[in-house]
Short mmCIF file of N, CA and C and ligand atoms in Angstrom, two decimals:
data_model
loop_
_atom_site.label_atom_id
_atom_site.label_comp_id
_atom_site.label_asym_id
_atom_site.label_seq_id
_atom_site.Cartn_x
_atom_site.Cartn_y
_atom_site.Cartn_z
N MET A 1 -77.99 -30.57 -121.19
CA MET A 1 -78.76 -29.37 -121.10
C MET A 1 -78.39 -28.36 -122.21
N ARG A 2 -79.34 -27.86 -122.82
CA ARG A 2 -78.99 -26.70 -123.83
C ARG A 2 -78.50 -25.52 -123.28
N PRO A 3 -77.59 -24.79 -124.06
CA PRO A 3 -77.18 -23.53 -123.41
C PRO A 3 -78.45 -22.38 -123.23
N VAL A 4 -78.44 -21.82 -122.09
CA VAL A 4 -79.41 -20.77 -122.01
C VAL A 4 -78.93 -19.50 -121.53
N ASN A 5 -79.19 -18.40 -122.23
CA ASN A 5 -78.63 -17.04 -121.83
C ASN A 5 -79.67 -16.04 -121.62
N LEU A 6 -80.91 -16.32 -121.73
CA LEU A 6 -82.00 -15.36 -121.53
C LEU A 6 -83.24 -16.02 -120.93
N ILE A 7 -83.90 -15.14 -120.11
CA ILE A 7 -85.11 -15.59 -119.47
C ILE A 7 -86.25 -14.50 -119.86
N VAL A 8 -87.29 -14.92 -120.45
CA VAL A 8 -88.36 -14.09 -120.83
C VAL A 8 -89.57 -14.32 -120.14
N ILE A 9 -90.11 -13.18 -119.52
CA ILE A 9 -91.44 -13.41 -118.76
C ILE A 9 -92.60 -12.87 -119.63
N HIS A 10 -93.71 -13.53 -119.55
CA HIS A 10 -94.94 -13.33 -120.30
C HIS A 10 -95.92 -13.26 -119.26
N CYS A 11 -97.22 -12.61 -119.79
CA CYS A 11 -98.49 -12.94 -119.20
C CYS A 11 -99.36 -13.67 -119.97
N SER A 12 -100.34 -14.21 -119.53
CA SER A 12 -101.29 -15.13 -120.34
C SER A 12 -102.36 -14.28 -121.06
N ALA A 13 -102.40 -12.95 -120.66
CA ALA A 13 -103.52 -12.08 -121.10
C ALA A 13 -104.96 -12.61 -120.73
N THR A 14 -104.98 -12.96 -119.44
CA THR A 14 -106.16 -13.38 -118.80
C THR A 14 -106.61 -12.17 -117.84
N ARG A 15 -107.93 -12.06 -117.77
CA ARG A 15 -108.59 -10.97 -116.91
C ARG A 15 -108.18 -11.17 -115.49
N THR A 16 -107.99 -10.31 -114.75
CA THR A 16 -107.72 -10.55 -113.34
C THR A 16 -108.89 -11.20 -112.63
N GLY A 17 -108.51 -12.06 -111.84
CA GLY A 17 -109.56 -12.91 -111.04
C GLY A 17 -110.12 -13.97 -111.86
N SER A 18 -109.76 -14.24 -113.13
CA SER A 18 -110.16 -15.33 -114.05
C SER A 18 -109.29 -16.53 -113.96
N ASP A 19 -109.75 -17.58 -114.00
CA ASP A 19 -108.99 -18.84 -114.08
C ASP A 19 -108.54 -19.11 -115.51
N TYR A 20 -107.24 -19.41 -115.74
CA TYR A 20 -106.96 -19.99 -117.07
C TYR A 20 -106.00 -21.15 -116.84
N PRO A 21 -106.65 -22.53 -116.70
CA PRO A 21 -105.93 -23.51 -116.20
C PRO A 21 -104.80 -23.97 -117.20
N PRO A 22 -103.74 -24.57 -116.82
CA PRO A 22 -102.60 -25.11 -117.60
C PRO A 22 -103.17 -26.00 -118.79
N ALA A 23 -104.08 -26.84 -118.55
CA ALA A 23 -104.75 -27.66 -119.65
C ALA A 23 -105.40 -26.82 -120.71
N GLN A 24 -105.92 -25.66 -120.28
CA GLN A 24 -106.44 -24.88 -121.29
C GLN A 24 -105.30 -24.07 -122.19
N LEU A 25 -104.31 -23.63 -121.48
CA LEU A 25 -103.13 -23.05 -122.03
C LEU A 25 -102.54 -23.91 -122.97
N GLU A 26 -102.41 -25.18 -122.53
CA GLU A 26 -101.86 -26.29 -123.46
C GLU A 26 -102.78 -26.56 -124.73
N ASN A 27 -104.02 -26.57 -124.71
CA ASN A 27 -105.01 -26.76 -125.62
C ASN A 27 -105.00 -25.68 -126.57
N ASP A 28 -104.87 -24.35 -126.03
CA ASP A 28 -104.85 -23.13 -126.94
C ASP A 28 -103.53 -23.20 -127.75
N HIS A 29 -102.50 -23.57 -127.23
CA HIS A 29 -101.21 -23.50 -127.80
C HIS A 29 -101.14 -24.67 -128.99
N ARG A 30 -101.72 -25.74 -128.72
CA ARG A 30 -101.89 -26.84 -129.70
C ARG A 30 -102.80 -26.51 -130.79
N ALA A 31 -103.85 -25.63 -130.49
CA ALA A 31 -104.67 -25.03 -131.60
C ALA A 31 -103.90 -24.30 -132.44
N ARG A 32 -102.89 -23.57 -131.97
CA ARG A 32 -102.05 -22.62 -132.88
C ARG A 32 -100.86 -23.46 -133.47
N GLY A 33 -100.83 -24.69 -133.40
CA GLY A 33 -100.09 -25.65 -134.16
C GLY A 33 -98.73 -25.99 -133.35
N PHE A 34 -98.47 -25.57 -132.11
CA PHE A 34 -97.49 -25.89 -131.29
C PHE A 34 -97.61 -27.34 -130.97
N ALA A 35 -96.53 -28.20 -130.62
CA ALA A 35 -96.60 -29.49 -130.15
C ALA A 35 -97.23 -29.62 -128.81
N ARG A 36 -96.79 -28.54 -128.06
CA ARG A 36 -97.41 -28.42 -126.65
C ARG A 36 -97.20 -27.07 -126.15
N ALA A 37 -97.57 -26.69 -125.03
CA ALA A 37 -97.56 -25.22 -124.51
C ALA A 37 -96.21 -24.64 -124.81
N GLY A 38 -96.11 -23.54 -125.29
CA GLY A 38 -94.93 -22.86 -125.67
C GLY A 38 -94.01 -22.44 -124.65
N TYR A 39 -94.37 -22.26 -123.39
CA TYR A 39 -93.70 -21.79 -122.26
C TYR A 39 -93.06 -22.90 -121.47
N ASN A 40 -91.93 -22.71 -120.76
CA ASN A 40 -91.49 -23.75 -119.96
C ASN A 40 -92.11 -23.82 -118.56
N TYR A 41 -92.49 -22.65 -118.12
CA TYR A 41 -93.24 -22.63 -116.75
C TYR A 41 -94.52 -21.64 -116.83
N TYR A 42 -95.36 -22.03 -116.02
CA TYR A 42 -96.61 -21.23 -115.98
C TYR A 42 -96.89 -21.08 -114.47
N ILE A 43 -97.11 -19.78 -114.16
CA ILE A 43 -97.42 -19.31 -112.66
C ILE A 43 -98.71 -19.14 -112.40
N ARG A 44 -99.46 -19.86 -111.64
CA ARG A 44 -100.89 -19.73 -111.38
C ARG A 44 -101.04 -18.60 -110.27
N ARG A 45 -102.23 -18.01 -110.31
CA ARG A 45 -102.61 -16.93 -109.51
C ARG A 45 -102.27 -17.24 -108.04
N ALA A 46 -102.36 -18.52 -107.57
CA ALA A 46 -102.21 -18.78 -106.24
C ALA A 46 -100.80 -19.01 -105.87
N GLY A 47 -99.90 -18.99 -106.85
CA GLY A 47 -98.38 -19.10 -106.73
C GLY A 47 -97.98 -20.34 -107.12
N GLY A 48 -98.59 -21.36 -107.59
CA GLY A 48 -98.20 -22.62 -108.01
C GLY A 48 -97.30 -22.49 -109.31
N ILE A 49 -96.20 -23.24 -109.45
CA ILE A 49 -95.36 -23.30 -110.46
C ILE A 49 -95.61 -24.47 -111.27
N VAL A 50 -96.02 -24.34 -112.52
CA VAL A 50 -96.41 -25.57 -113.45
C VAL A 50 -95.31 -25.63 -114.58
N GLU A 51 -94.60 -26.83 -114.57
CA GLU A 51 -93.79 -27.03 -115.64
C GLU A 51 -94.66 -27.40 -116.90
N MET A 52 -94.44 -26.63 -118.00
CA MET A 52 -95.24 -26.92 -119.20
C MET A 52 -94.41 -27.45 -120.25
N ARG A 53 -93.22 -27.21 -120.23
CA ARG A 53 -92.28 -27.67 -121.23
C ARG A 53 -90.88 -27.88 -120.62
N PRO A 54 -90.28 -29.16 -120.61
CA PRO A 54 -89.15 -29.31 -119.76
C PRO A 54 -88.01 -28.32 -120.22
N LEU A 55 -87.19 -27.94 -119.35
CA LEU A 55 -86.15 -26.99 -119.56
C LEU A 55 -85.22 -27.34 -120.73
N GLY A 56 -84.96 -28.76 -120.80
CA GLY A 56 -84.02 -29.05 -121.96
C GLY A 56 -84.85 -28.94 -123.34
N MET A 57 -86.18 -28.70 -123.47
CA MET A 57 -86.66 -28.39 -124.59
C MET A 57 -86.77 -27.04 -124.95
N VAL A 58 -86.53 -26.63 -126.26
CA VAL A 58 -86.56 -25.30 -126.72
C VAL A 58 -87.92 -24.79 -126.61
N PRO A 59 -88.32 -23.70 -125.96
CA PRO A 59 -89.70 -23.20 -125.90
C PRO A 59 -90.06 -22.50 -127.13
N ALA A 60 -91.38 -22.21 -127.24
CA ALA A 60 -91.94 -21.42 -128.52
C ALA A 60 -92.58 -20.19 -127.92
N HIS A 61 -91.95 -19.00 -127.63
CA HIS A 61 -92.62 -18.05 -127.00
C HIS A 61 -92.21 -16.65 -127.52
N VAL A 62 -91.00 -16.42 -128.08
CA VAL A 62 -90.74 -15.10 -128.64
C VAL A 62 -89.74 -15.28 -129.94
N THR A 63 -90.20 -14.83 -131.02
CA THR A 63 -89.69 -14.95 -132.21
C THR A 63 -88.13 -14.51 -132.20
N GLY A 64 -87.34 -15.38 -132.71
CA GLY A 64 -85.91 -15.08 -132.82
C GLY A 64 -85.14 -15.19 -131.56
N HIS A 65 -85.66 -15.62 -130.42
CA HIS A 65 -85.14 -15.88 -129.26
C HIS A 65 -85.25 -17.23 -128.48
N ASN A 66 -85.94 -18.19 -129.15
CA ASN A 66 -86.31 -19.42 -128.58
C ASN A 66 -85.20 -20.17 -128.13
N ARG A 67 -84.16 -20.46 -129.09
CA ARG A 67 -83.20 -21.62 -129.03
C ARG A 67 -82.36 -21.44 -127.51
N HIS A 68 -82.15 -20.31 -127.01
CA HIS A 68 -81.15 -20.17 -126.03
C HIS A 68 -81.99 -19.43 -124.75
N SER A 69 -83.20 -19.55 -124.81
CA SER A 69 -84.00 -18.79 -123.68
C SER A 69 -84.97 -19.87 -122.91
N VAL A 70 -85.40 -19.31 -121.84
CA VAL A 70 -86.49 -19.97 -121.00
C VAL A 70 -87.69 -19.04 -121.08
N GLY A 71 -88.86 -19.57 -121.06
CA GLY A 71 -90.14 -18.81 -121.20
C GLY A 71 -91.05 -19.06 -119.97
N ILE A 72 -91.29 -17.88 -119.29
CA ILE A 72 -92.11 -18.08 -118.08
C ILE A 72 -93.37 -17.12 -118.31
N CYS A 73 -94.53 -17.71 -117.93
CA CYS A 73 -95.83 -17.10 -118.16
C CYS A 73 -96.50 -16.89 -116.90
N TYR A 74 -97.00 -15.69 -116.50
CA TYR A 74 -98.05 -15.71 -115.26
C TYR A 74 -99.32 -15.71 -115.67
N GLU A 75 -100.22 -16.34 -114.92
CA GLU A 75 -101.60 -16.14 -115.08
C GLU A 75 -102.27 -14.80 -114.97
N GLY A 76 -102.78 -14.09 -115.90
CA GLY A 76 -103.10 -12.77 -115.81
C GLY A 76 -102.60 -11.85 -116.77
N GLY A 77 -102.68 -10.51 -116.45
CA GLY A 77 -102.02 -9.50 -117.25
C GLY A 77 -103.05 -8.55 -117.84
N LEU A 78 -104.47 -8.70 -117.61
CA LEU A 78 -105.46 -7.93 -118.10
C LEU A 78 -106.24 -7.55 -116.86
N ASP A 79 -106.86 -6.09 -116.88
CA ASP A 79 -107.72 -5.72 -115.80
C ASP A 79 -109.06 -6.22 -116.03
N GLU A 80 -110.13 -5.84 -115.25
CA GLU A 80 -111.33 -6.29 -115.57
C GLU A 80 -112.11 -5.80 -116.82
N ASN A 81 -111.54 -4.75 -117.45
CA ASN A 81 -111.90 -4.37 -118.71
C ASN A 81 -111.19 -4.75 -119.79
N GLY A 82 -110.22 -5.72 -119.56
CA GLY A 82 -109.51 -6.43 -120.67
C GLY A 82 -108.22 -5.52 -121.13
N LYS A 83 -107.90 -4.53 -120.35
CA LYS A 83 -106.77 -3.71 -120.63
C LYS A 83 -105.58 -4.25 -120.07
N PRO A 84 -104.28 -4.17 -120.64
CA PRO A 84 -102.96 -4.56 -120.08
C PRO A 84 -102.81 -4.07 -118.73
N SER A 85 -102.63 -4.88 -117.76
CA SER A 85 -102.35 -4.43 -116.33
C SER A 85 -101.53 -5.50 -115.69
N ASP A 86 -100.78 -4.90 -114.66
CA ASP A 86 -100.11 -5.93 -113.84
C ASP A 86 -100.93 -6.43 -112.74
N THR A 87 -101.37 -7.70 -112.92
CA THR A 87 -102.32 -8.21 -112.12
C THR A 87 -101.57 -9.33 -111.05
N ARG A 88 -100.39 -9.36 -111.26
CA ARG A 88 -99.73 -10.40 -110.44
C ARG A 88 -100.08 -10.28 -108.94
N THR A 89 -100.47 -11.47 -108.35
CA THR A 89 -100.81 -11.66 -106.84
C THR A 89 -99.32 -11.59 -106.13
N PRO A 90 -99.46 -11.30 -104.82
CA PRO A 90 -98.21 -11.48 -104.02
C PRO A 90 -97.50 -12.89 -104.08
N GLN A 91 -98.48 -13.91 -104.16
CA GLN A 91 -97.99 -15.34 -104.38
C GLN A 91 -97.38 -15.51 -105.70
N GLN A 92 -97.78 -14.89 -106.78
CA GLN A 92 -97.20 -14.95 -108.13
C GLN A 92 -95.78 -14.28 -108.09
N LYS A 93 -95.77 -12.98 -107.42
CA LYS A 93 -94.44 -12.25 -107.45
C LYS A 93 -93.49 -13.13 -106.64
N GLU A 94 -93.87 -13.80 -105.66
CA GLU A 94 -92.82 -14.53 -104.82
C GLU A 94 -92.43 -15.91 -105.72
N ALA A 95 -93.34 -16.43 -106.21
CA ALA A 95 -93.14 -17.57 -107.09
C ALA A 95 -92.21 -17.40 -108.34
N ILE A 96 -92.38 -16.14 -108.85
CA ILE A 96 -91.46 -15.79 -110.05
C ILE A 96 -90.16 -15.59 -109.47
N LEU A 97 -90.01 -14.87 -108.32
CA LEU A 97 -88.74 -14.66 -107.81
C LEU A 97 -87.91 -15.92 -107.35
N GLN A 98 -88.62 -16.91 -106.77
CA GLN A 98 -88.07 -18.18 -106.49
C GLN A 98 -87.64 -18.81 -107.81
N LEU A 99 -88.40 -18.81 -108.71
CA LEU A 99 -88.09 -19.52 -109.97
C LEU A 99 -86.89 -18.83 -110.76
N LEU A 100 -86.85 -17.54 -110.69
CA LEU A 100 -85.69 -16.72 -111.32
C LEU A 100 -84.46 -17.14 -110.67
N ARG A 101 -84.55 -17.14 -109.21
CA ARG A 101 -83.29 -17.44 -108.38
C ARG A 101 -82.78 -18.94 -108.76
N TYR A 102 -83.72 -19.84 -108.92
CA TYR A 102 -83.43 -21.18 -109.33
C TYR A 102 -82.62 -21.24 -110.72
N LEU A 103 -83.31 -20.59 -111.74
CA LEU A 103 -82.75 -20.60 -113.09
C LEU A 103 -81.39 -19.92 -113.09
N LEU A 104 -81.25 -18.87 -112.28
CA LEU A 104 -79.89 -18.19 -112.49
C LEU A 104 -78.77 -19.01 -111.80
N ARG A 105 -79.17 -19.83 -110.77
CA ARG A 105 -78.19 -20.71 -110.33
C ARG A 105 -77.79 -21.77 -111.31
N LYS A 106 -78.77 -22.31 -111.92
CA LYS A 106 -78.64 -23.26 -113.12
C LYS A 106 -77.82 -22.54 -114.34
N PHE A 107 -78.26 -21.38 -114.66
CA PHE A 107 -77.66 -20.77 -115.88
C PHE A 107 -77.04 -19.32 -115.42
N PRO A 108 -75.95 -19.43 -114.72
CA PRO A 108 -75.25 -18.15 -114.34
C PRO A 108 -75.04 -17.27 -115.51
N GLY A 109 -75.31 -15.91 -115.20
CA GLY A 109 -75.07 -14.90 -116.16
C GLY A 109 -76.20 -14.70 -117.11
N CYS A 110 -77.21 -15.32 -116.90
CA CYS A 110 -78.56 -15.30 -117.75
C CYS A 110 -79.05 -13.92 -117.63
N ARG A 111 -79.55 -13.32 -118.67
CA ARG A 111 -80.31 -12.17 -118.76
C ARG A 111 -81.78 -12.35 -118.49
N ILE A 112 -82.39 -11.42 -117.95
CA ILE A 112 -83.87 -11.43 -117.79
C ILE A 112 -84.44 -10.29 -118.32
N CYS A 113 -85.70 -10.58 -119.01
CA CYS A 113 -86.35 -9.42 -119.53
C CYS A 113 -87.89 -9.82 -119.73
N GLY A 114 -88.59 -8.89 -120.18
CA GLY A 114 -90.11 -9.13 -120.38
C GLY A 114 -90.32 -9.14 -121.98
N HIS A 115 -91.36 -9.92 -122.30
CA HIS A 115 -91.67 -10.01 -123.67
C HIS A 115 -91.59 -8.67 -124.48
N ARG A 116 -92.16 -7.70 -123.83
CA ARG A 116 -92.22 -6.33 -124.45
C ARG A 116 -90.92 -5.61 -124.73
N ASP A 117 -89.85 -6.14 -124.04
CA ASP A 117 -88.37 -5.77 -124.27
C ASP A 117 -87.86 -6.19 -125.50
N LEU A 118 -88.63 -7.11 -126.09
CA LEU A 118 -88.00 -7.95 -127.34
C LEU A 118 -89.07 -7.69 -128.47
N ALA A 119 -90.21 -7.29 -128.32
CA ALA A 119 -91.29 -7.17 -129.32
C ALA A 119 -92.13 -5.98 -129.03
N ASN A 120 -92.85 -5.48 -130.00
CA ASN A 120 -93.82 -4.42 -129.79
C ASN A 120 -95.01 -4.89 -129.02
N LYS A 121 -95.19 -5.19 -127.97
CA LYS A 121 -96.26 -5.83 -127.18
C LYS A 121 -96.36 -5.29 -125.83
N ALA A 122 -97.48 -5.32 -125.07
CA ALA A 122 -97.68 -4.88 -123.83
C ALA A 122 -97.18 -6.06 -122.81
N CYS A 123 -97.26 -7.23 -123.21
CA CYS A 123 -96.76 -8.42 -122.38
C CYS A 123 -95.42 -8.27 -121.89
N PRO A 124 -95.08 -8.49 -120.59
CA PRO A 124 -96.07 -9.02 -119.67
C PRO A 124 -96.71 -8.00 -118.63
N CYS A 125 -96.89 -6.67 -119.07
CA CYS A 125 -97.57 -5.69 -118.43
C CYS A 125 -96.95 -5.31 -117.25
N PHE A 126 -95.60 -5.36 -116.99
CA PHE A 126 -94.92 -4.80 -116.00
C PHE A 126 -93.47 -4.77 -116.42
N ASP A 127 -92.72 -3.73 -115.66
CA ASP A 127 -91.26 -3.66 -116.16
C ASP A 127 -90.42 -4.60 -115.39
N VAL A 128 -90.04 -5.66 -116.23
CA VAL A 128 -89.30 -6.83 -115.73
C VAL A 128 -87.82 -6.43 -115.07
N LYS A 129 -87.27 -5.65 -115.96
CA LYS A 129 -85.82 -5.23 -115.55
C LYS A 129 -85.77 -4.39 -114.36
N ALA A 130 -86.88 -3.44 -114.16
CA ALA A 130 -86.87 -2.69 -113.04
C ALA A 130 -86.99 -3.40 -111.72
N GLU A 131 -88.05 -4.46 -111.91
CA GLU A 131 -88.22 -5.31 -110.70
C GLU A 131 -87.15 -6.44 -110.55
N TYR A 132 -86.64 -7.05 -111.41
CA TYR A 132 -85.77 -8.27 -111.27
C TYR A 132 -84.37 -8.08 -111.71
N GLY A 133 -84.11 -6.80 -112.34
CA GLY A 133 -82.78 -6.52 -112.64
C GLY A 133 -81.69 -6.86 -111.55
N PHE A 134 -82.01 -6.42 -110.25
CA PHE A 134 -81.03 -6.75 -109.42
C PHE A 134 -80.52 -8.11 -109.19
N LEU A 135 -81.31 -8.97 -109.64
CA LEU A 135 -80.99 -10.41 -109.47
C LEU A 135 -79.78 -10.69 -110.45
N VAL A 136 -79.60 -10.06 -111.62
CA VAL A 136 -78.79 -10.38 -112.51
C VAL A 136 -77.44 -9.63 -112.18
N MET A 137 -77.68 -8.28 -111.51
CA MET A 137 -76.51 -7.58 -111.17
C MET A 137 -75.71 -7.97 -109.82
N SER A 138 -76.46 -8.79 -109.09
CA SER A 138 -75.98 -9.26 -107.76
C SER A 138 -75.07 -10.43 -107.89
ZN1 ZN B 1 -95.53 -12.55 -124.22
#
């Protein structure tokens, strides 16, 4: 297993209530020239966790931080008008929490942040450190 010291959370920039299936995500990333979807995990609105790129593979999700990181993306991130918004469902919040706990057991001491903490973007449209920072400190 490659060394991992950072987990980065993204949104798919999908409007609330809209479906953006994993196959579509995969196709869109291939169209951008990636070998496959850039994220390691994708969290559906109903809380399903889909592995998109095995953990042992370097993800393609944030410039300058791919090699030692894990990328997680949740389905959503835009309100009905297409504006950045925290659209996570309760099931998604629970799934993200479970996944983070799993990854922190696998990679102790890992940092957790949102895409916007590393780049000038709205993604993932919520404050990752405020919500999940306690996992890192506990
Ligand atoms: Zn992002």
